[in-house]
Tab-separated table of C-alpha atoms in Angstrom:
chain	number	residue	atom	x	y	z
A	29	ASP	CA	61.271	99.066	182.962
A	30	THR	CA	64.574	97.882	181.562
A	31	GLY	CA	63.155	96.266	178.440
A	32	VAL	CA	63.957	92.832	177.078
A	33	SER	CA	67.529	91.713	177.653
A	34	GLN	CA	69.462	88.919	175.985
A	35	ASN	CA	72.738	87.278	176.854
A	36	PRO	CA	75.247	86.831	175.462
A	37	ARG	CA	75.128	89.465	172.747
A	38	HIS	CA	77.640	87.576	170.639
A	39	LYS	CA	78.692	83.928	170.550
A	40	ILE	CA	81.300	82.243	168.394
A	41	THR	CA	81.427	78.474	168.535
A	42	LYS	CA	82.779	75.556	166.598
A	43	ARG	CA	80.566	73.227	164.657
A	44	GLY	CA	79.276	70.420	166.845
A	45	GLN	CA	79.332	72.383	170.088
A	46	ASN	CA	76.251	73.170	172.160
A	47	VAL	CA	75.232	76.761	172.889
A	48	THR	CA	72.634	78.282	175.178
A	49	PHE	CA	71.118	81.756	175.023
A	50	ARG	CA	69.124	83.535	177.683
A	51	CYS	CA	66.270	86.004	177.394
A	52	ASP	CA	64.852	88.099	180.208
A	53	PRO	CA	61.497	89.580	179.189
A	54	ILE	CA	59.802	92.710	180.456
A	55	SER	CA	58.735	91.732	183.961
A	56	GLU	CA	54.944	91.814	183.651
A	57	HIS	CA	54.859	90.173	180.210
A	58	ASN	CA	53.564	86.621	180.238
A	59	ARG	CA	54.265	85.886	176.569
A	60	LEU	CA	57.766	85.270	175.295
A	61	TYR	CA	58.767	84.661	171.669
A	62	TRP	CA	61.929	83.476	169.976
A	63	TYR	CA	62.798	84.462	166.404
A	64	ARG	CA	65.791	83.867	164.157
A	65	GLN	CA	67.096	86.353	161.612
A	66	THR	CA	69.638	85.713	158.888
A	67	LEU	CA	71.410	88.402	156.902
A	68	GLY	CA	69.133	90.380	154.618
A	69	GLN	CA	65.962	88.680	155.824
A	70	GLY	CA	63.281	89.585	158.305
A	71	PRO	CA	63.013	87.674	161.572
A	72	GLU	CA	61.395	84.222	161.422
A	73	PHE	CA	59.268	82.838	164.217
A	74	LEU	CA	60.695	79.879	166.139
A	75	THR	CA	58.540	79.338	169.209
A	76	TYR	CA	56.552	81.075	171.923
A	77	PHE	CA	55.556	80.639	175.542
A	78	GLN	CA	52.632	81.791	177.562
A	79	ASN	CA	53.915	81.762	181.113
A	80	GLU	CA	55.828	78.475	181.358
A	81	ALA	CA	53.856	76.655	178.654
A	82	GLN	CA	55.394	76.345	175.196
A	83	LEU	CA	52.373	76.826	172.952
A	84	GLU	CA	53.765	76.640	169.440
A	85	LYS	CA	56.936	75.577	167.667
A	86	SER	CA	57.882	76.361	164.095
A	87	ARG	CA	59.062	73.696	161.676
A	88	LEU	CA	62.328	75.670	161.716
A	89	LEU	CA	62.884	74.398	165.232
A	90	SER	CA	64.609	71.095	164.563
A	91	ASP	CA	65.142	68.518	167.298
A	92	ARG	CA	68.559	70.065	167.946
A	93	PHE	CA	66.808	73.140	169.299
A	94	SER	CA	65.104	73.284	172.660
A	95	ALA	CA	63.566	76.198	174.486
A	96	GLU	CA	62.437	76.434	178.072
A	97	ARG	CA	60.788	78.929	180.357
A	98	PRO	CA	60.707	77.011	183.612
A	99	LYS	CA	59.226	79.592	185.962
A	100	GLY	CA	57.422	81.711	183.446
A	101	SER	CA	60.035	84.431	183.658
A	102	PHE	CA	63.333	84.132	181.768
A	103	SER	CA	63.759	81.709	178.884
A	104	THR	CA	66.664	79.765	177.439
A	105	LEU	CA	67.213	78.574	173.897
A	106	GLU	CA	69.695	75.739	173.472
A	107	ILE	CA	71.142	74.515	170.209
A	108	GLN	CA	72.841	71.151	170.322
A	109	ARG	CA	75.476	69.995	167.841
A	110	THR	CA	75.599	73.361	166.119
A	111	GLU	CA	75.926	73.542	162.354
A	112	GLN	CA	77.186	76.390	160.202
A	113	GLY	CA	73.622	76.969	159.020
A	114	ASP	CA	72.667	77.894	162.569
A	115	SER	CA	74.666	81.120	162.245
A	116	ALA	CA	72.128	83.896	162.666
A	117	MET	CA	70.782	86.530	165.030
A	118	TYR	CA	68.507	85.001	167.651
A	119	LEU	CA	65.895	87.470	168.847
A	120	CYS	CA	63.630	87.325	171.849
A	121	ALA	CA	60.443	89.347	172.267
A	122	SER	CA	57.870	89.618	175.011
A	123	SER	CA	54.329	90.871	175.261
A	124	LEU	CA	51.250	90.929	177.395
A	125	GLU	CA	48.754	88.224	176.590
A	126	ARG	CA	45.986	90.552	175.452
A	127	GLY	CA	46.577	93.298	172.921
A	128	GLY	CA	50.177	92.375	173.080
A	129	THR	CA	52.628	94.547	171.218
A	130	GLN	CA	55.847	92.568	171.054
A	131	TYR	CA	58.965	94.275	172.340
A	132	PHE	CA	62.246	92.866	171.133
A	133	GLY	CA	65.568	92.435	172.826
A	134	PRO	CA	68.892	93.315	171.187
A	135	GLY	CA	69.469	89.755	169.995
A	136	THR	CA	72.276	87.231	170.288
A	137	ARG	CA	74.443	86.929	167.216
A	138	LEU	CA	75.715	83.376	166.742
A	139	LEU	CA	78.583	82.459	164.461
A	140	VAL	CA	79.323	78.779	163.955
A	141	LEU	CA	82.762	78.098	162.515
L	17	LEU	CA	48.894	85.111	158.078
L	18	ALA	CA	48.267	87.690	155.378
L	19	LYS	CA	51.070	88.259	152.907
L	20	THR	CA	52.430	91.783	152.555
L	21	THR	CA	54.205	93.524	149.701
L	22	GLN	CA	56.331	96.622	150.218
L	23	PRO	CA	59.104	98.295	148.225
L	24	ILE	CA	62.561	96.847	148.681
L	25	SER	CA	64.203	100.224	149.142
L	26	MET	CA	63.559	103.965	149.239
L	27	ASP	CA	65.898	106.937	149.266
L	28	SER	CA	65.159	110.288	150.839
L	29	TYR	CA	66.840	113.444	152.107
L	30	GLU	CA	66.900	114.963	155.546
L	31	GLY	CA	63.813	116.996	156.341
L	32	GLN	CA	61.602	115.265	153.794
L	33	GLU	CA	58.524	113.185	154.485
L	34	VAL	CA	58.858	109.492	153.696
L	35	ASN	CA	55.798	107.445	152.814
L	36	ILE	CA	56.046	103.663	152.589
L	37	THR	CA	53.057	101.838	151.169
L	38	CYS	CA	52.354	98.220	152.008
L	39	SER	CA	49.885	96.018	150.145
L	40	HIS	CA	47.975	93.317	151.999
L	41	ASN	CA	45.121	92.209	149.774
L	42	ASN	CA	44.229	89.165	151.871
L	43	ILE	CA	43.949	90.911	155.218
L	44	ALA	CA	41.502	89.180	157.550
L	45	THR	CA	38.822	90.804	159.671
L	46	ASN	CA	40.720	90.308	162.920
L	47	ASP	CA	44.120	91.367	161.511
L	48	TYR	CA	45.931	94.479	162.632
L	49	ILE	CA	48.600	96.362	160.670
L	50	THR	CA	51.846	96.871	162.527
L	51	TRP	CA	55.082	98.550	161.548
L	52	TYR	CA	58.503	97.892	163.028
L	53	GLN	CA	61.839	99.628	162.484
L	54	GLN	CA	65.162	97.841	162.645
L	55	PHE	CA	68.691	99.211	162.756
L	56	PRO	CA	71.675	96.984	161.939
L	57	SER	CA	72.586	94.572	164.736
L	58	GLN	CA	69.555	95.542	166.828
L	59	GLY	CA	66.181	93.980	167.456
L	60	PRO	CA	63.106	95.385	165.700
L	61	ARG	CA	61.481	98.368	167.374
L	62	PHE	CA	57.707	98.844	167.374
L	63	ILE	CA	56.653	102.033	165.583
L	64	ILE	CA	52.885	102.038	165.190
L	65	GLN	CA	49.839	99.831	164.886
L	66	GLY	CA	46.383	100.389	163.481
L	67	TYR	CA	43.195	98.657	162.444
L	68	LYS	CA	41.467	101.244	160.260
L	69	THR	CA	41.510	104.948	159.289
L	70	LYS	CA	44.420	106.947	160.658
L	71	VAL	CA	46.673	106.499	163.634
L	72	THR	CA	49.299	109.005	164.715
L	73	ASN	CA	51.911	108.931	167.441
L	74	GLU	CA	55.021	110.933	168.196
L	75	VAL	CA	57.054	109.000	165.643
L	76	ALA	CA	54.833	108.323	162.634
L	77	SER	CA	51.383	108.233	161.104
L	78	LEU	CA	49.626	105.227	159.669
L	79	PHE	CA	46.971	105.666	156.997
L	80	ILE	CA	44.603	102.794	156.308
L	81	PRO	CA	41.903	103.089	153.614
L	82	ALA	CA	38.427	101.743	154.164
L	83	ASP	CA	39.062	98.460	152.317
L	84	ARG	CA	42.198	97.861	154.452
L	85	LYS	CA	43.970	96.232	151.509
L	86	SER	CA	46.906	98.583	151.840
L	87	SER	CA	48.428	100.939	154.361
L	88	THR	CA	50.928	103.783	154.301
L	89	LEU	CA	53.486	104.555	156.958
L	90	SER	CA	54.398	108.228	156.976
L	91	LEU	CA	57.603	109.439	158.606
L	92	PRO	CA	57.620	113.249	158.872
L	93	ARG	CA	60.812	115.242	158.409
L	94	VAL	CA	63.260	112.351	158.435
L	95	SER	CA	66.802	112.640	159.700
L	96	LEU	CA	69.915	110.570	159.052
L	97	SER	CA	69.073	108.478	162.119
L	98	ASP	CA	65.886	107.262	160.452
L	99	THR	CA	67.969	105.190	158.034
L	100	ALA	CA	66.761	101.660	158.801
L	101	VAL	CA	64.702	98.735	157.573
L	102	TYR	CA	60.955	99.167	158.004
L	103	TYR	CA	58.693	96.139	158.201
L	104	CYS	CA	54.974	96.020	157.544
L	105	LEU	CA	53.215	93.158	159.310
L	106	VAL	CA	49.621	92.019	159.194
L	107	GLY	CA	48.094	89.587	161.629
L	108	PRO	CA	46.167	89.115	164.869
L	109	ASN	CA	47.165	91.405	167.680
L	110	ASP	CA	48.343	88.707	170.048
L	111	TYR	CA	50.130	86.153	167.927
L	112	LYS	CA	53.461	85.390	166.302
L	113	LEU	CA	54.774	88.013	163.902
L	114	SER	CA	55.422	87.256	160.235
L	115	PHE	CA	58.121	89.496	158.797
L	116	GLY	CA	58.898	89.960	155.131
L	117	ALA	CA	62.128	91.424	153.798
L	118	GLY	CA	61.095	94.965	154.700
L	119	THR	CA	61.885	98.295	153.066
L	120	THR	CA	65.362	99.707	153.446
L	121	VAL	CA	65.052	103.460	153.831
L	122	THR	CA	68.207	105.463	153.274
L	123	VAL	CA	68.213	109.107	154.339
L	124	ARG	CA	70.925	111.290	152.847
L	125	ALA	CA	72.180	114.673	153.976
């Protein structure tokens, strides 16, 4: 079990550019969550999947954000037309459906210049 | 999701026991109490979870009184590497997590 992995670990982009992050969950986990964390705050929920179905999206997830999990395995989070306020750590977690402790990946730190 | 209140920060010394109390007056019947630890530039790490009474694992103990309106995370004999932010979360066992600001624990030599 290699745990949850996220790529890239760091991303620097210019305002207005699109970025995409990838999360690979623990292999047998059918739930996958995305969170965002800004400096000094706890992580905030963005969205989650059960298998390939996106079951809930936070109001934080504006229409510039889109997440997919096409085959129920890895997931991608895309941010279009990035803004400086998007600068944050983007965290992915996975769990089993029942009694599911969430295990987090190392995160992708995004800096929008 | 139930709101939690925990101290903003705590200081301790190596070898001491650290106890962090979390208040959650509005905990629901199906809510569990979960604690995570987070080091800078890393994702949160699950420490312990409980529903009632006492839970102990190799890392920590969790004490939950009968009314479940508070809980205490106990870290025995801390070391410098236990310096981190500790989050208390309350909610259903299979749902999104709601983090507060956490408690920053600083362990000094």
